[in-house]
Coordinates of C-alpha atoms in Angstrom, one line a residue:
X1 CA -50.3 17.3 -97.7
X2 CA -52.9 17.8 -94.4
X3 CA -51.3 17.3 -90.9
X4 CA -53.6 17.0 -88.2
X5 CA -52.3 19.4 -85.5
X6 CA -53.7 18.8 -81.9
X7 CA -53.5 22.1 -79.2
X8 CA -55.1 22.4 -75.9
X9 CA -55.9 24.7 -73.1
X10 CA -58.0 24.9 -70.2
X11 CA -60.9 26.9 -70.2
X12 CA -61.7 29.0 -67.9
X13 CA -64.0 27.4 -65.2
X14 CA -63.2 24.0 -66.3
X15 CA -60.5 21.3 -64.0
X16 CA -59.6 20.1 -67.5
X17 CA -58.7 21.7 -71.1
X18 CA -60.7 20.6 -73.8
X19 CA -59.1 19.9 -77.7
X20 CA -59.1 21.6 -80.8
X21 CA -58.5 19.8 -84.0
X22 CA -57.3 21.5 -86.5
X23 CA -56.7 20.7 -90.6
X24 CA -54.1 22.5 -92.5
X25 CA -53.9 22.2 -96.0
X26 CA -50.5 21.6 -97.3
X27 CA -49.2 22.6 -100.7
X28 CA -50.2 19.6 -102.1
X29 CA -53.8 19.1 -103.5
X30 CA -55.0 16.8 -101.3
X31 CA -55.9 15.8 -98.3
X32 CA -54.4 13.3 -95.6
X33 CA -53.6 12.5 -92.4
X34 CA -50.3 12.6 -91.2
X35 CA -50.6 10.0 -88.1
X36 CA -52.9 7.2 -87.6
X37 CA -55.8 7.1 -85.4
X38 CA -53.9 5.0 -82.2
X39 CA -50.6 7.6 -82.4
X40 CA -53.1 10.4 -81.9
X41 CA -55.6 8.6 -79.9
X42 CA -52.0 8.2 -77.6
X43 CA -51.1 11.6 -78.0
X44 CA -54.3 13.5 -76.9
X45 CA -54.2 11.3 -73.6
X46 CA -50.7 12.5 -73.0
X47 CA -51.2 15.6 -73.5
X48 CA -54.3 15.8 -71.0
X49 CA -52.5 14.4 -68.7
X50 CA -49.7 16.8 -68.6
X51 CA -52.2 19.8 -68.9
X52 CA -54.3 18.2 -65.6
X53 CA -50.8 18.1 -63.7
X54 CA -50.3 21.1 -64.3
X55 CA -53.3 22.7 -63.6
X56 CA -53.4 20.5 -60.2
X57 CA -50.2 21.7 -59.2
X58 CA -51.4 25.2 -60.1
X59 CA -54.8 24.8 -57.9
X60 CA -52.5 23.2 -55.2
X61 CA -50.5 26.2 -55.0
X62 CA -53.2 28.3 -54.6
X63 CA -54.6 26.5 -51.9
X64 CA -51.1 26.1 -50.0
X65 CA -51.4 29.8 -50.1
X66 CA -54.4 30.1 -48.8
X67 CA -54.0 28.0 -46.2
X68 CA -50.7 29.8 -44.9
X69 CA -52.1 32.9 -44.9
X70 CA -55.1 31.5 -43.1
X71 CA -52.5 29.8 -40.5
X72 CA -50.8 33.2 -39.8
X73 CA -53.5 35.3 -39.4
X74 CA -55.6 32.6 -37.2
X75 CA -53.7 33.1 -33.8
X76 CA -56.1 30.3 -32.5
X77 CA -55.3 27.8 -34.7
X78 CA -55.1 23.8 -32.9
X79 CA -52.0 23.3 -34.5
X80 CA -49.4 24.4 -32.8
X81 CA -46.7 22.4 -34.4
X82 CA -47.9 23.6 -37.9
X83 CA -47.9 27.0 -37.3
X84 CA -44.4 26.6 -36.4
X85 CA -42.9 24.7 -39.0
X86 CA -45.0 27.6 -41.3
X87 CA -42.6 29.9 -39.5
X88 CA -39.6 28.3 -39.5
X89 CA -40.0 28.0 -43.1
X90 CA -40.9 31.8 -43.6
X91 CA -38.1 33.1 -41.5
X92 CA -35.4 35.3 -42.8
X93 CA -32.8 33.9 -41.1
X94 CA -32.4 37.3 -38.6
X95 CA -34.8 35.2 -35.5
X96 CA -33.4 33.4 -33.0
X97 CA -34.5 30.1 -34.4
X98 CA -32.1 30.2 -37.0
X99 CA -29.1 31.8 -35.3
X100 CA -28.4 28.3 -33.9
X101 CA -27.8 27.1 -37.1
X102 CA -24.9 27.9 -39.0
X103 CA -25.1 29.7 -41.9
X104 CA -23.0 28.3 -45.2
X105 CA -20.3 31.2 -44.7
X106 CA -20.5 30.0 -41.2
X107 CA -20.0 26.3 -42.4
X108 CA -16.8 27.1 -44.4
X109 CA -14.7 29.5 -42.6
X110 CA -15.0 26.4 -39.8
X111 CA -14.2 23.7 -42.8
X112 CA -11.2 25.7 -44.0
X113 CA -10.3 26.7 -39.9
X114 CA -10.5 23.0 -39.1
X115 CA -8.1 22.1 -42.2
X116 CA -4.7 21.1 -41.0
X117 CA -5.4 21.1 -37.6
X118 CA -5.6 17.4 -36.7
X119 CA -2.6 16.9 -38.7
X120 CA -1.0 19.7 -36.8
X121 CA -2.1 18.0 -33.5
X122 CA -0.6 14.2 -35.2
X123 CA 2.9 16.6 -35.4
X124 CA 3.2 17.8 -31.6
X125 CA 1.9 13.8 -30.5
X126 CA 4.7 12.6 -32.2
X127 CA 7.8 15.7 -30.7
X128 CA 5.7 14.5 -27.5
X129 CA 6.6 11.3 -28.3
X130 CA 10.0 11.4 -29.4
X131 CA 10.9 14.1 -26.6
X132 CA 10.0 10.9 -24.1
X133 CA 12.0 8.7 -25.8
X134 CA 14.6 11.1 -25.5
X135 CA 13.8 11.6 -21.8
X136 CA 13.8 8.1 -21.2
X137 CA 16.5 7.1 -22.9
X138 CA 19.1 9.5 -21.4
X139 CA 17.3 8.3 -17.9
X140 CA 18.4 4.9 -18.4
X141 CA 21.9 6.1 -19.5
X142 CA 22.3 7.7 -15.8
X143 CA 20.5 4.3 -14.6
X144 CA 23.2 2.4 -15.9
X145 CA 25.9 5.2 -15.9
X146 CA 26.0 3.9 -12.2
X147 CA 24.7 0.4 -11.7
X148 CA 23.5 -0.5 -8.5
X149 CA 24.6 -2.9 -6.1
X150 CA 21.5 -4.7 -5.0
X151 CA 21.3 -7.4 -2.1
X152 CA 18.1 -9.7 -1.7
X153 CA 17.5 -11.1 1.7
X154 CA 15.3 -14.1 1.8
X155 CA 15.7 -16.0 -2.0
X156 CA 12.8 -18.0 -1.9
X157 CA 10.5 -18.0 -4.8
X158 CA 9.5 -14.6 -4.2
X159 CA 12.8 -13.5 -3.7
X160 CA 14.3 -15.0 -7.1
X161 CA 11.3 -13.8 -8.8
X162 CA 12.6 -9.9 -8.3
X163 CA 16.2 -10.9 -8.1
X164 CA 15.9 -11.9 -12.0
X165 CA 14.9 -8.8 -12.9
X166 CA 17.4 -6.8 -10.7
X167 CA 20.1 -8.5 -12.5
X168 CA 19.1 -7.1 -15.8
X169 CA 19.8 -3.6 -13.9
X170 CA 22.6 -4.1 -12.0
X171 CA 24.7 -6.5 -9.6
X172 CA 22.6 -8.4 -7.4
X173 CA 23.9 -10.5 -3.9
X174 CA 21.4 -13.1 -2.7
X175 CA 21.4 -14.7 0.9
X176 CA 18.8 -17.5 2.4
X177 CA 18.6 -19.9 5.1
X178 CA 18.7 -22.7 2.0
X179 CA 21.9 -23.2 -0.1
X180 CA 20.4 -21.7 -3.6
X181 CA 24.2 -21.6 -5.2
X182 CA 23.2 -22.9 -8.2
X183 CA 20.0 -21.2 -8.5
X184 CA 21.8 -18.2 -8.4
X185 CA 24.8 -18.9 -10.6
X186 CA 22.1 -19.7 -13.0
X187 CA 20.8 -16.4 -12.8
X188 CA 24.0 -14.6 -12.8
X189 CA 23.8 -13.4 -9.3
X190 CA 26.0 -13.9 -6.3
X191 CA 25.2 -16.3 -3.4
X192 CA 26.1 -16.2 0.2
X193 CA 24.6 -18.2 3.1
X194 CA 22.6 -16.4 5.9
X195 CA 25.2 -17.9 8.2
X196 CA 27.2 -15.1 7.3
X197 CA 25.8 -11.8 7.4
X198 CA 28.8 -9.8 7.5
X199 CA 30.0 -11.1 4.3
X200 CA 27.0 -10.8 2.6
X201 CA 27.3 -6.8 3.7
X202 CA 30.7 -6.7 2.7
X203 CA 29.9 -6.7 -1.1
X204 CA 29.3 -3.0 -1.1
X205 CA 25.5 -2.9 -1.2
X206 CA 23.8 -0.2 -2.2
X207 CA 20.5 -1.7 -1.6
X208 CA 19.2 -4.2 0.6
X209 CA 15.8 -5.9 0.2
X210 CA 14.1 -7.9 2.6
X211 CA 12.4 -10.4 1.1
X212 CA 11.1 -12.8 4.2
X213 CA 7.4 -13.6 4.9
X214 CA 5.5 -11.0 7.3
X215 CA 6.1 -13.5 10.2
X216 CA 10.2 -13.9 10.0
X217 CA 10.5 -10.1 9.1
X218 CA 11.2 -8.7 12.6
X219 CA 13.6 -11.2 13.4
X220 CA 15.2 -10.7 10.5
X221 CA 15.7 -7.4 10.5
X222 CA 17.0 -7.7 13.9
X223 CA 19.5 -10.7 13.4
X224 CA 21.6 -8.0 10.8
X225 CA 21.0 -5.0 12.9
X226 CA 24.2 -5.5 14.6
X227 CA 26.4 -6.4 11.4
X228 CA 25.0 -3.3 9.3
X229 CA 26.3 -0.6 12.1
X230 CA 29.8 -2.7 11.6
X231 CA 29.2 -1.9 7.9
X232 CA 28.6 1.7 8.4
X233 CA 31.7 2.4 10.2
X234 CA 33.5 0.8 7.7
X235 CA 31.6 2.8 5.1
X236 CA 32.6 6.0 7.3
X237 CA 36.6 4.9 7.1
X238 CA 35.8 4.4 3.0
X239 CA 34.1 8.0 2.6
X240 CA 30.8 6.7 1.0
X241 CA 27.7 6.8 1.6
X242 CA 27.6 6.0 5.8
X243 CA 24.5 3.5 4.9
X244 CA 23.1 1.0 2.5
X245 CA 19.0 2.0 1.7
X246 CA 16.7 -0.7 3.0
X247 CA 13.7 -1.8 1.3
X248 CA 10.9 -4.0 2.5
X249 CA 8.5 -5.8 -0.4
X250 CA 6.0 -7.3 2.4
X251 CA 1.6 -7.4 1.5
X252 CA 1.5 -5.3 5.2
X253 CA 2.8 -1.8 5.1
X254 CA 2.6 -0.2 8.8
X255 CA 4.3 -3.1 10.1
X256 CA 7.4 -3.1 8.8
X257 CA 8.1 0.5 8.7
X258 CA 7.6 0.8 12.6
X259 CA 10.0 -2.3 12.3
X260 CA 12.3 -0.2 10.2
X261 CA 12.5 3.1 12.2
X262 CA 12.6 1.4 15.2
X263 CA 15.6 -1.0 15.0
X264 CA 17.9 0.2 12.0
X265 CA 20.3 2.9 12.6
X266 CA 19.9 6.2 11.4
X267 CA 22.3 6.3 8.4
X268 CA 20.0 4.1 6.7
X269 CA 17.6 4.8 4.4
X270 CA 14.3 3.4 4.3
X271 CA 11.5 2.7 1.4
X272 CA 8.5 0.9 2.4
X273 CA 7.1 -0.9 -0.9
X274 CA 4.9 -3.5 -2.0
X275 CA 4.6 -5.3 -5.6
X276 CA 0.9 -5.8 -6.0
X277 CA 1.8 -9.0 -8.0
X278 CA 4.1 -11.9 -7.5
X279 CA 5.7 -15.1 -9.4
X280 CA 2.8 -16.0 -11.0
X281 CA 0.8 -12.9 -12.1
X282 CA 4.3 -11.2 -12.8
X283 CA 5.5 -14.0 -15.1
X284 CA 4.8 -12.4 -18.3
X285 CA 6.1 -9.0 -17.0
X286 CA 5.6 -6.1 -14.8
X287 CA 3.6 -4.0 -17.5
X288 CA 0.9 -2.0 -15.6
X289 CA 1.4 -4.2 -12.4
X290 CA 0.7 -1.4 -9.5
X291 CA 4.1 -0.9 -7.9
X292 CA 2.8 0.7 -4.1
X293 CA 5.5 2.7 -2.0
X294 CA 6.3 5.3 0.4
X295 CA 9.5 6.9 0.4
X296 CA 10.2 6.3 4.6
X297 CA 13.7 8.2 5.7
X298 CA 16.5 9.9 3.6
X299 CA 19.5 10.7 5.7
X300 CA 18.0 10.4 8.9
X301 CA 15.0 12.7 7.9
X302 CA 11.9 11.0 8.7
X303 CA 9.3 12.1 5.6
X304 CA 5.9 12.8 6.6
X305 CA 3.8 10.4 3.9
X306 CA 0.6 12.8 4.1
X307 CA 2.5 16.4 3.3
X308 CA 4.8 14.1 0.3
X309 CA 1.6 13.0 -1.0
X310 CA 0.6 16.6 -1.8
X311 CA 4.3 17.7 -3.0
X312 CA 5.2 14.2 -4.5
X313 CA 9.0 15.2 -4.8
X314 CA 8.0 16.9 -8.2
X315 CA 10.6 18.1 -10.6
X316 CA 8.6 21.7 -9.9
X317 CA 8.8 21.6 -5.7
X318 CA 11.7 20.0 -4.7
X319 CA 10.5 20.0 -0.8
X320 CA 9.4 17.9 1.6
X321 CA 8.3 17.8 4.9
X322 CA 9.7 15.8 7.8
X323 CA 7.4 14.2 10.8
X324 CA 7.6 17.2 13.0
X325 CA 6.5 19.3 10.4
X326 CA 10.3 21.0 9.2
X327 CA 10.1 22.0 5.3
X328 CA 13.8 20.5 3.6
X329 CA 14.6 20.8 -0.2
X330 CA 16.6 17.7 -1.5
X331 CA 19.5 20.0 -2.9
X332 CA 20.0 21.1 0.2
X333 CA 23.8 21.4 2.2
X334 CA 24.2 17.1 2.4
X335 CA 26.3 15.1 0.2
X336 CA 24.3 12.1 2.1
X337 CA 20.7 13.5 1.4
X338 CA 21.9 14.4 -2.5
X339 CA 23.1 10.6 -2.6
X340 CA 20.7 9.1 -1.0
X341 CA 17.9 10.6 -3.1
X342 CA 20.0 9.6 -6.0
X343 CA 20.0 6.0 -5.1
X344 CA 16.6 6.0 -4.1
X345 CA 15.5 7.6 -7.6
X346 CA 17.6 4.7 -8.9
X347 CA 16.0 1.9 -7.3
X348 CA 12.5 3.4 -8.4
X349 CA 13.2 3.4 -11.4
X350 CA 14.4 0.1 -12.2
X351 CA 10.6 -0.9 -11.2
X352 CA 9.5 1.8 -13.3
X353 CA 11.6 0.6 -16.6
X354 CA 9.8 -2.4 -15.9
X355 CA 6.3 -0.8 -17.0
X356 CA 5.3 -1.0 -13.2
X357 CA 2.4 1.4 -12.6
X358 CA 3.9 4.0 -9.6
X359 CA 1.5 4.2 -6.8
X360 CA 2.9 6.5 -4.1
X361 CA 1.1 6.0 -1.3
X362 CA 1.1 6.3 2.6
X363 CA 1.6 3.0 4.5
X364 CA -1.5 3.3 6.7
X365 CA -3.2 4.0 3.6
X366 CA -2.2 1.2 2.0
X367 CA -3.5 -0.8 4.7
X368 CA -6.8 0.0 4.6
X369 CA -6.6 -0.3 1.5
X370 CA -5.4 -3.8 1.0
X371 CA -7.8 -5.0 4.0
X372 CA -10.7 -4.4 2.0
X373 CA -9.2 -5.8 -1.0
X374 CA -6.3 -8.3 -0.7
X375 CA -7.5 -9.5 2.9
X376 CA -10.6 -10.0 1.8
X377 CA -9.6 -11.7 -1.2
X378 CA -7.8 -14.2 0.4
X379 CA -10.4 -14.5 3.4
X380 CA -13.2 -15.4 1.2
X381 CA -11.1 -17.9 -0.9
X382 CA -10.1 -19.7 2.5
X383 CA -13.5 -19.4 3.6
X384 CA -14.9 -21.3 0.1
X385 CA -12.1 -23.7 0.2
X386 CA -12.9 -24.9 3.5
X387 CA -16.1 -25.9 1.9
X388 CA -14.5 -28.4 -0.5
X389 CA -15.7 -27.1 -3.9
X390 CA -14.7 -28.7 -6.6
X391 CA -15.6 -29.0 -10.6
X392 CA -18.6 -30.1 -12.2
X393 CA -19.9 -31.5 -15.4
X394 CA -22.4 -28.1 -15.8
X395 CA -19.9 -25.7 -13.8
X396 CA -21.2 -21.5 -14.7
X397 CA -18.2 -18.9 -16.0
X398 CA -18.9 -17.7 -12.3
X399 CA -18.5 -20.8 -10.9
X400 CA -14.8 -21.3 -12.8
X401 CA -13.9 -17.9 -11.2
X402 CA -14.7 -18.9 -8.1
X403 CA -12.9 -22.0 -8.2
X404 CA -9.8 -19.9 -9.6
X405 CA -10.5 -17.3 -6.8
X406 CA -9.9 -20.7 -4.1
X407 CA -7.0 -22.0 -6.1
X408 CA -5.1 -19.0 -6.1
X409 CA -5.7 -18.2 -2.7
X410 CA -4.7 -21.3 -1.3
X411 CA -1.5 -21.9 -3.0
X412 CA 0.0 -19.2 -0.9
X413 CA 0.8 -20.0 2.5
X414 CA -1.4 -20.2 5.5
X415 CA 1.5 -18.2 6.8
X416 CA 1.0 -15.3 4.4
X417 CA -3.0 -15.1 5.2
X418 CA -2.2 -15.1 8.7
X419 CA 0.4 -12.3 8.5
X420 CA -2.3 -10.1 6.1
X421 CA -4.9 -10.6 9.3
X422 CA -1.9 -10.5 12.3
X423 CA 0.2 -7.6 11.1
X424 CA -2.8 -5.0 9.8
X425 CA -4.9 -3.6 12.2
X426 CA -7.9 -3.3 9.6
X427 CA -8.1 -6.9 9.0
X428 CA -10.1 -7.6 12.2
X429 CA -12.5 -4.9 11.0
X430 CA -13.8 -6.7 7.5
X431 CA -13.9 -10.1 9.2
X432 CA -16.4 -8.6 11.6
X433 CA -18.4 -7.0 8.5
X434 CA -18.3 -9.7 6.6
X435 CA -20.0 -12.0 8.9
X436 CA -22.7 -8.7 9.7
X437 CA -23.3 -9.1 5.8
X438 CA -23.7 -12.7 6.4
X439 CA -26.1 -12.8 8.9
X440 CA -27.9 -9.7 6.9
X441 CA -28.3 -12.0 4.1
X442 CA -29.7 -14.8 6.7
X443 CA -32.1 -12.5 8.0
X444 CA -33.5 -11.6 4.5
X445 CA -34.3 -15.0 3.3
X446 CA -35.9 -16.1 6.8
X447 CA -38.3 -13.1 6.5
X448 CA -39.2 -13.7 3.3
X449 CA -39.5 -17.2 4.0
X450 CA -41.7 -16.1 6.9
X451 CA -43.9 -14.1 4.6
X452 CA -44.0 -16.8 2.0
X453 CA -47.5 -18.4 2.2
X454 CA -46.8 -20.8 -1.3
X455 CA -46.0 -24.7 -0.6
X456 CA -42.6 -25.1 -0.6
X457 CA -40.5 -28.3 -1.4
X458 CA -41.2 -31.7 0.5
X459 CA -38.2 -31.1 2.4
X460 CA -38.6 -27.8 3.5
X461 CA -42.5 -28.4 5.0
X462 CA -40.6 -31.0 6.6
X463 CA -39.0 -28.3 8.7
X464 CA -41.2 -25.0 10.2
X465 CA -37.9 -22.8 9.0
X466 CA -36.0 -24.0 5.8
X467 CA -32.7 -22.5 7.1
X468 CA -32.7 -24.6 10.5
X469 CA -31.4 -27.5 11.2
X470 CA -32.6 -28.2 14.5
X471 CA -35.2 -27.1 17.1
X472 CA -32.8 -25.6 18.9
X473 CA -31.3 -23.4 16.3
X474 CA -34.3 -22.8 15.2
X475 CA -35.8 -21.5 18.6
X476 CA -32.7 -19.7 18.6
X477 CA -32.8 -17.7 15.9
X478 CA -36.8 -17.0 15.7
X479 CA -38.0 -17.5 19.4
X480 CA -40.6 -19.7 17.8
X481 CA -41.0 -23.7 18.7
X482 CA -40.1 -25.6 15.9
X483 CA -43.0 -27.7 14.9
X484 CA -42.4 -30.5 12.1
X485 CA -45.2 -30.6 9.9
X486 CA -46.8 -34.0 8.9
X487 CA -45.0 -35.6 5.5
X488 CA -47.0 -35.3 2.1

């Protein structure tokens, strides 16, 4: 039997490989194919096209070759960014350009470093975790080991607002102008009339909070000034504490502390604080609401708010310094001090088991803080209320806030915007810049009206100046005679 065998190979000089076909005689006698004309016909083009693959890959090599050999010798050579990549590719990993690159050893030993250390770091997060809870829960054992007596002065809405929340710490004794008996029975707190200071005091308070608007809080404070030294020589006879630890929770902060120091008696205590949030955006909670304070006078030591800011009472400096500059530790020789840092700590905390976020803070920096935030707040939401704004049918998101911004503001006392300007001495200062800002703004859009050459509305060519009403003003403000132009 013939087969017809087909072999190829490229001749030298030649791109392609030309065929041989050879015949082989079988053992048999005669002759024959063994595949049709199409299979071979199929088979020879196959096989010339591997073979020209081949030999193009071979002729491309050579020329790759060629061409990097011609790059690295050519120092000249236009292409900079070639020449490069032909080196980076060349290197033997000992140049700088591949020292910056991890090598696969490299790669593992950090793989098998990094192995077990996040779950290692999951493990201290949650002792971290658990030695808080701990922390916290033996805190509010002590909290409640020794309850405190807590009085509210002033149990308006502001003052049943905390008072609700005190009772979930301790016993709390309400007084107010008002008879709030039931109020307070509903809350489970204890009400006595105003009337009757001396009874109020006479329920053992450890704390007192005044909870009266900025305008009533000096007369207040004065009206029981009398009745509390009556209370601390009674406390005296009864070898407790020689004075309850007063607390103010006004928006102003330098007023009532002078307030304080100057009218209460020494044995009192004294922590200046303000609730940055009220009835309304408290009602949910006190969770992250800032909680400002200054801790005032412990045992007749008045604390200097700038040296405490630095030292914070810390559990790792347990020293302080006075007004006049004296350095005193809070374990020091005084069953008073040691009690009434106690009771202080207490009373914090209470706002701090609340989720309240602590702000200690200076009262005069409070101020000028809250001037040029709440003062201005509510001055620009009486300033845009006086304008009458009200909702329409294609109001903006920044319209809505604006509205909101007037309707919060507003609800609040004229009494209470009046005490933020009266009683802090920055106040005066922001309503001076923000009319300096208004008139700045002014000034902008008459010069650019000025510069404006384009026809404007029919109304404003009514006018020389579009922010003028009158000639007058309008003289006024540019120096210019006001000159009506002739209607379109």
């Amino acid at each position: 039997m013939a087969r017809t065998i087909i072999t190829g190979k490229a001749e030298k000089g030649r791109a392609l490989p030309f065929v041989h076909f050879h015949r082989i005689r079988d053992t048999g006698a005669r002759w024959s194919c063994f595949m049709t004309r199409r299979t071979a016909s199929l088979l020879l083009i196959l096989t010339l096209g591997v073979c020209g693959v081949t030999a193009f890959a071979t002729m491309s090599s050579s020329t790759n070759n060629s061409n990097i050999n011609h790059i690295n010798n050519d120092s000249s050579s236009p292409h900079p960014t070639r020449v490069k990549i032909v080196k980076m590719a060349q290197s033997d990993g000992n140049d700088e350009s591949s020292s910056s690159l991890p090598s696969v050893g490299q790669r593992k030993k950090q793989n098998k470093d990094g192995i077990g250390k996040l779950e290692e770091l999951k493990k201290k997060e949650a002792e971290l975790a658990r030695l808080l809870s701990a922390v916290r829960k033996e805190k509010l054992t002590a909290l409640r080991s020794r309850p405190l007596t807590i009085g509210v002065v002033g149990f308006g809405r502001f003052g049943q607002f905390i008072a609700r929340t005190f009772a979930k710490h301790g016993r709390v004794v309400v007084t107010s102008r008002s008879d709030y008996t039931d109020i307070a029975e509903g809350m489970g707190v204890t009400y006595v009339p105003l009337s009757d200071p001396a009874s109020f005091l006479a329920q053992g308070l450890d704390v007192i909070v005044v909870a009266v608007s900025i305008l009533s809080f000096d007369d207040t404070v004065r009206s029981f000034v009398t009745h509390i030294q009556a209370d601390i020589e009674t406390r005296l006879e009864g070898g407790i504490l020689p004075g309850p630890l007063v607390v103010d929770v006004l928006s102003v902060k330098e007023h009532p502390r002078q307030v304080l120091l100057d009218l209460l008696p020494p044995e009192c205590d004294i922590l200046c604080t303000h609730p940055m949030f009220g009835p309304d955006s408290g009602k949910n909670g006190w969770h992250r609401l800032n909680f400002v304070y200054e801790r005032t006078r412990v045992d007749g030591v008045i604390i200097d708010p700038t040296a405490t800011q630095e030292r914070s009472f810390d559990n790792d400096n347990d020293s302080f310094v006075d007004s006049k500059g004296g350095i005193h530790n809070i374990h020091e020789n005084s069953d008073a001090h040691i009690e009434g840092m106690d009771r202080m700590e207490r009373f914090l905390s209470i706002w701090e088991e609340e989720g309240c976020r602590m702000v200690a803070m200076s009262c005069r920096e409070h101020d000028a803080y809250a001037a040029n935030s709440q003062f201005i707040t509510h001055l620009m939401g009486r300033i845009l209320g006086e304008q009458g704004l009200k909702q329409t049918p294609i109001d903006t998101r920044g319209f809505e806030s604006v509205l909101k911004l007037v309707d919060t503001t507003t609800t609040d006392s004229f009494d209470l915007f009046y005490g933020l300007y009266k009683y802090n001495q920055n106040s005066l200062d922001t309503i001076n810049k923000l009319r300096d800002a208004m008139e700045g703004v002014v000034e902008n859009l008459r010069k650019m009206e000025k510069e404006d050459k384009s026809n404007g509305p029919t109304w404003m060519n009514q006018k020389k100046c579009g922010l003028c009403e009158t000639d007058e003003e309008h003289s006024e403000s540019t120096g210019e005679e006001a000159k009506y132009l002739p209607p379109n």
